[in-house]
Tab-separated table of C-alpha atoms in Angstrom:
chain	number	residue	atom	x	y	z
C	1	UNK	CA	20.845	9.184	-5.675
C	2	UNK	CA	19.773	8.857	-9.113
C	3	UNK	CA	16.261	9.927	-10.415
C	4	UNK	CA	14.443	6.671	-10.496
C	5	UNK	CA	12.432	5.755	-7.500
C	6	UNK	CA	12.655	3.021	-5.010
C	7	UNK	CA	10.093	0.099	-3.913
C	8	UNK	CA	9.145	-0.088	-0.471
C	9	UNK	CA	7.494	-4.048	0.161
C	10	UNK	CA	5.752	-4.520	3.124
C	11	UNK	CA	5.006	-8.158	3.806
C	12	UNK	CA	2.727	-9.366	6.571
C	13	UNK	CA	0.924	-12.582	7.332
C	14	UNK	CA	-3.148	-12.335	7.032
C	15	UNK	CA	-4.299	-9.964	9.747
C	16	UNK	CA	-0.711	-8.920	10.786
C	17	UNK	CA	-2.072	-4.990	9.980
C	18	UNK	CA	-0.766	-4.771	6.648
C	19	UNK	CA	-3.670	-3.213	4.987
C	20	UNK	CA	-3.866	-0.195	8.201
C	21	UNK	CA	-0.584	0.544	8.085
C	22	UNK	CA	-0.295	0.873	4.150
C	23	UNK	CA	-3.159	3.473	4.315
C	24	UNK	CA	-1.159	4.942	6.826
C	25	UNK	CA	2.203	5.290	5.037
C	26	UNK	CA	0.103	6.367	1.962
C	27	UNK	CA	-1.631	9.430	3.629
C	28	UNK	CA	1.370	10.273	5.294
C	29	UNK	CA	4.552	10.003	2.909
C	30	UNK	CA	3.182	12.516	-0.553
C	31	UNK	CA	6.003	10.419	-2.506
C	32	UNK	CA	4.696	6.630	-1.893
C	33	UNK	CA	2.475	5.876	-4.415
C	34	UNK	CA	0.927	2.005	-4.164
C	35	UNK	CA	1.389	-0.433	-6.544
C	36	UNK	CA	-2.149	-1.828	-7.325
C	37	UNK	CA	-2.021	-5.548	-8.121
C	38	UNK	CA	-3.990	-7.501	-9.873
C	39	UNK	CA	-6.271	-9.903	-9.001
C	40	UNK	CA	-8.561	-12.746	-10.337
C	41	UNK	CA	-11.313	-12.338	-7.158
C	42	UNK	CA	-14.045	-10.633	-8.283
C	43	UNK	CA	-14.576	-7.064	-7.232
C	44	UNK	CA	-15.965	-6.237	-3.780
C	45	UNK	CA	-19.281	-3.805	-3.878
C	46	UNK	CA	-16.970	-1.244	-2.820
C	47	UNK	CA	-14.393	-1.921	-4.956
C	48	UNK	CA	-13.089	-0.026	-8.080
C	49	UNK	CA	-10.818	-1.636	-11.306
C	50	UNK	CA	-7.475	-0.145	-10.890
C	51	UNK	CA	-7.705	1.568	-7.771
C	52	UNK	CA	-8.060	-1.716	-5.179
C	53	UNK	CA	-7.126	-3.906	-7.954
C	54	UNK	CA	-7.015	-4.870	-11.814
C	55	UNK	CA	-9.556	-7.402	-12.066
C	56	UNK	CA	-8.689	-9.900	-14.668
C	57	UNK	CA	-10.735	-12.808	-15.890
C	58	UNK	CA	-8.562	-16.395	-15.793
C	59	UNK	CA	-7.695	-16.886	-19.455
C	60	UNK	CA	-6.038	-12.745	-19.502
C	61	UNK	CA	-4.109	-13.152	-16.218
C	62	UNK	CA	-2.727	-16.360	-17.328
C	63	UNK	CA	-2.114	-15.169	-20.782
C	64	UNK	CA	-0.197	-12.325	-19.153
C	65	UNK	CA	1.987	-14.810	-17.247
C	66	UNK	CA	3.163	-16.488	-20.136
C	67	UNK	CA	3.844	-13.093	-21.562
C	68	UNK	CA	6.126	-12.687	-18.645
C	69	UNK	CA	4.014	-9.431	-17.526
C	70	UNK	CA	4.007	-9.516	-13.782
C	71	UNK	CA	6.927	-9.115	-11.181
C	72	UNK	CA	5.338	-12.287	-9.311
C	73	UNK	CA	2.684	-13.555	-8.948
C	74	UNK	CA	0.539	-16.535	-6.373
C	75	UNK	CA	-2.201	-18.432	-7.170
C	76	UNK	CA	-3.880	-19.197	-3.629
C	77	UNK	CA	-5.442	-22.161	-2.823
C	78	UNK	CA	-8.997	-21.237	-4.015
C	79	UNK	CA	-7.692	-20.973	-7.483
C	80	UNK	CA	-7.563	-16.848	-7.102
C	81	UNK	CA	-4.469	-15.344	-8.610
C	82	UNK	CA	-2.879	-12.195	-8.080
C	83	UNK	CA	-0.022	-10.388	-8.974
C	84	UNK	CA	1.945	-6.894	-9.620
C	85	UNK	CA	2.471	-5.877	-13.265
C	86	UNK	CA	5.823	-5.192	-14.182
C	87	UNK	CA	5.077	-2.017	-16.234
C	88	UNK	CA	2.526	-0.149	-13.392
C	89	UNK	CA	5.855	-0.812	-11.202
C	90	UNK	CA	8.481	0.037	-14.264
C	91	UNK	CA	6.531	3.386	-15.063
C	92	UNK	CA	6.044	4.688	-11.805
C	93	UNK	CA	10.198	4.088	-10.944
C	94	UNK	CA	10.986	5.937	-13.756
C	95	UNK	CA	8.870	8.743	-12.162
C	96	UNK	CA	10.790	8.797	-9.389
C	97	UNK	CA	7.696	7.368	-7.146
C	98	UNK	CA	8.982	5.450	-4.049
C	99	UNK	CA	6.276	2.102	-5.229
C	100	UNK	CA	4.828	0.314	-2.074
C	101	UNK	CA	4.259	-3.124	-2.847
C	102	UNK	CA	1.730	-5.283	-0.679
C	103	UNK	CA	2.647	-9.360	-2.000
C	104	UNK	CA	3.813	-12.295	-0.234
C	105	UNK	CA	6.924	-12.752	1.597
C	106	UNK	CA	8.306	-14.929	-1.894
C	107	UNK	CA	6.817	-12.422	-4.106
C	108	UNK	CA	9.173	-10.298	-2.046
C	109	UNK	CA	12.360	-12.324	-1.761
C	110	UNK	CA	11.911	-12.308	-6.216
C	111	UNK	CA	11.101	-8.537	-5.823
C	112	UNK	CA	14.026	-7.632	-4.162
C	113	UNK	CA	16.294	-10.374	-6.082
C	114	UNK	CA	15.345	-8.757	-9.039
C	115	UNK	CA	15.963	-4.901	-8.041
C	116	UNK	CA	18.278	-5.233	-5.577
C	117	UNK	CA	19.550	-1.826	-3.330
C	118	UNK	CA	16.230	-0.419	-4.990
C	119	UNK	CA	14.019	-2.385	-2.693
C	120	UNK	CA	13.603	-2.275	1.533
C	121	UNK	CA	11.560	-4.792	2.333
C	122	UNK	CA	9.876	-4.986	5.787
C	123	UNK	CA	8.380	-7.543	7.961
C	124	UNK	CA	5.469	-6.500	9.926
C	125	UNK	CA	4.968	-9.482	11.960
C	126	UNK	CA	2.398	-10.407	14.500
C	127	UNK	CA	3.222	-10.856	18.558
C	128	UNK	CA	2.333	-14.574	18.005
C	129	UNK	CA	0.412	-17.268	16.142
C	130	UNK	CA	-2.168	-17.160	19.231
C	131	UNK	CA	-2.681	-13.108	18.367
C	132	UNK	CA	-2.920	-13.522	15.269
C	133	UNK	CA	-5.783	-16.579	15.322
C	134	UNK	CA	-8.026	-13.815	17.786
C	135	UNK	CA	-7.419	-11.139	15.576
C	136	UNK	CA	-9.298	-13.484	12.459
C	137	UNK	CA	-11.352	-15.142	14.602
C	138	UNK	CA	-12.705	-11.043	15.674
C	139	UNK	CA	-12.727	-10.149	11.935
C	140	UNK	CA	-15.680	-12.661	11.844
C	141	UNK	CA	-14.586	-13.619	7.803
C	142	UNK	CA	-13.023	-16.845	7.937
C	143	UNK	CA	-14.918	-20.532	8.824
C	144	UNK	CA	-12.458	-22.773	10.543
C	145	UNK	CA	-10.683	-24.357	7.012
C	146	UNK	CA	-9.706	-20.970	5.836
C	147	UNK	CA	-8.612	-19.794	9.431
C	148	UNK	CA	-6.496	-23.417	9.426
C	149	UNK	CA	-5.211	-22.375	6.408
C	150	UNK	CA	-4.221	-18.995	7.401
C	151	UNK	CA	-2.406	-19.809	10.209
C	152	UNK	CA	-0.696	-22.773	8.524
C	153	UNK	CA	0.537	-20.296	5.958
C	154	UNK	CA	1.215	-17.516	8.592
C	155	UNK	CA	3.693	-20.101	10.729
C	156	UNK	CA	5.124	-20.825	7.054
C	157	UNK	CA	5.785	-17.013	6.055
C	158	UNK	CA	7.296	-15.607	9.783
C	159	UNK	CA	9.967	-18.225	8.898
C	160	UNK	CA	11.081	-15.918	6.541
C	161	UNK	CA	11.391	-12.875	8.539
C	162	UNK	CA	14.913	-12.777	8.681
C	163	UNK	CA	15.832	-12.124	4.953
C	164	UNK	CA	14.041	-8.772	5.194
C	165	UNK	CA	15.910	-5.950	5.698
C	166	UNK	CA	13.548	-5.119	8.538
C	167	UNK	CA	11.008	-6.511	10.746
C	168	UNK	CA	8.281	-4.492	13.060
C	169	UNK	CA	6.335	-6.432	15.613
C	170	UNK	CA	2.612	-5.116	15.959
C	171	UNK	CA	1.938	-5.546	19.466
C	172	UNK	CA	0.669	-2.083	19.546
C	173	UNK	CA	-1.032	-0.400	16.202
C	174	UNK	CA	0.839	3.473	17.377
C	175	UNK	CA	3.908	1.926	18.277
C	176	UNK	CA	4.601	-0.323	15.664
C	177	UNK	CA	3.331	2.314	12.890
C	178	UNK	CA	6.031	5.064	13.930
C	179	UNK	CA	8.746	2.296	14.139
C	180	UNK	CA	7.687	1.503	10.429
C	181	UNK	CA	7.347	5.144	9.693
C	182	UNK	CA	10.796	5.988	10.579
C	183	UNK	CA	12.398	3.086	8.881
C	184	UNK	CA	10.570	4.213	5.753
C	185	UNK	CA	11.387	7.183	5.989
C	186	UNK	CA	15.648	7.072	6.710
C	187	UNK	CA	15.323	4.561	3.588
C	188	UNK	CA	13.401	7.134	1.746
């Protein structure tokens, strides 16, 4: 194996458990590092610039998309952008880091287009649609519109399960963490 890294993307519709099991892979795998994206939203009480996100105003994140500066990159449909920088991602491959990437399932597809053998990319989907609405509906976050449009996009993005080079069903949090554990680490 050569000395640069790899990237690691793990795709997963709203509320599939992305955000758990990323902290989990983090704490345990000393060699992940995560790619922090950036982001238009503005900042969350508890949220710190370039450790949840780079926070961007509009005019610099679209300046740095003509620049051709990010990997990929959404806008959603409340006008938020986000998207991972090409040189956070560059620099830390060149350390050898194994870069976790948390973007969308097209974001990924381009990702691993673009690098090839040098990205896994895994699927961590939900049981079913019906799960999935409970598990927003418990989060308490979303008014019906947004749910809608969660769910619309969720039924849009488990269509493209099958291009990844994995997929983990969370049914249950333990089980489906070690399956994605393992898989992580045999590609590591």
């Amino acid at each position: 194996m050569n000395k640069e890294g790899k990237i690691i993307i793990l795709v997963s519709p709203s509320g599939g458990g992305k955000s758990t099991m990323t902290r989990r892979l983090l704490r345990d795998i000393e060699t992940l590092k995560f790619s922090v994206s950036a982001t238009t939203r503005k900042p969350r009480e508890e949220e710190v610039h370039g450790r949840e996100y780079y926070f961007l105003g509009q005019d610099e994140f679209r300046e740095k998309i003509s620049r051709g500066e990010f990997l990929e990159w959404e806008e959603f449909y409340n006008g938020t952008l986000y998207g991972t920088l090409r040189s956070a991602v560059e620099n830390d491959l060149k350390k050898g880091y194994f870069v976790l990437l948390d973007i969308d399932v097209l974001g990924a597809l381009n990702v691993k287009k673009l690098y090839g053998d040098q990205v896994f990319a895994v699927f961590l989907a939900p049981p079913s649609l019906e799960i999935l609405k409970e598990r927003l509906e418990l989060r308490g976050t979303e008014t019906y519109e947004t749910l809608n449009t969660r769910l619309e996009r969720a039924s849009a993005e488990m269509s493209y399960a099958d291009r990844f080079d994995a997929v983990v069903v969370n049914d249950d949090l333990e089980t489906a963490y070690n399956e994605l554990l393992e898989l992580v680490q045999n590609y590591h």
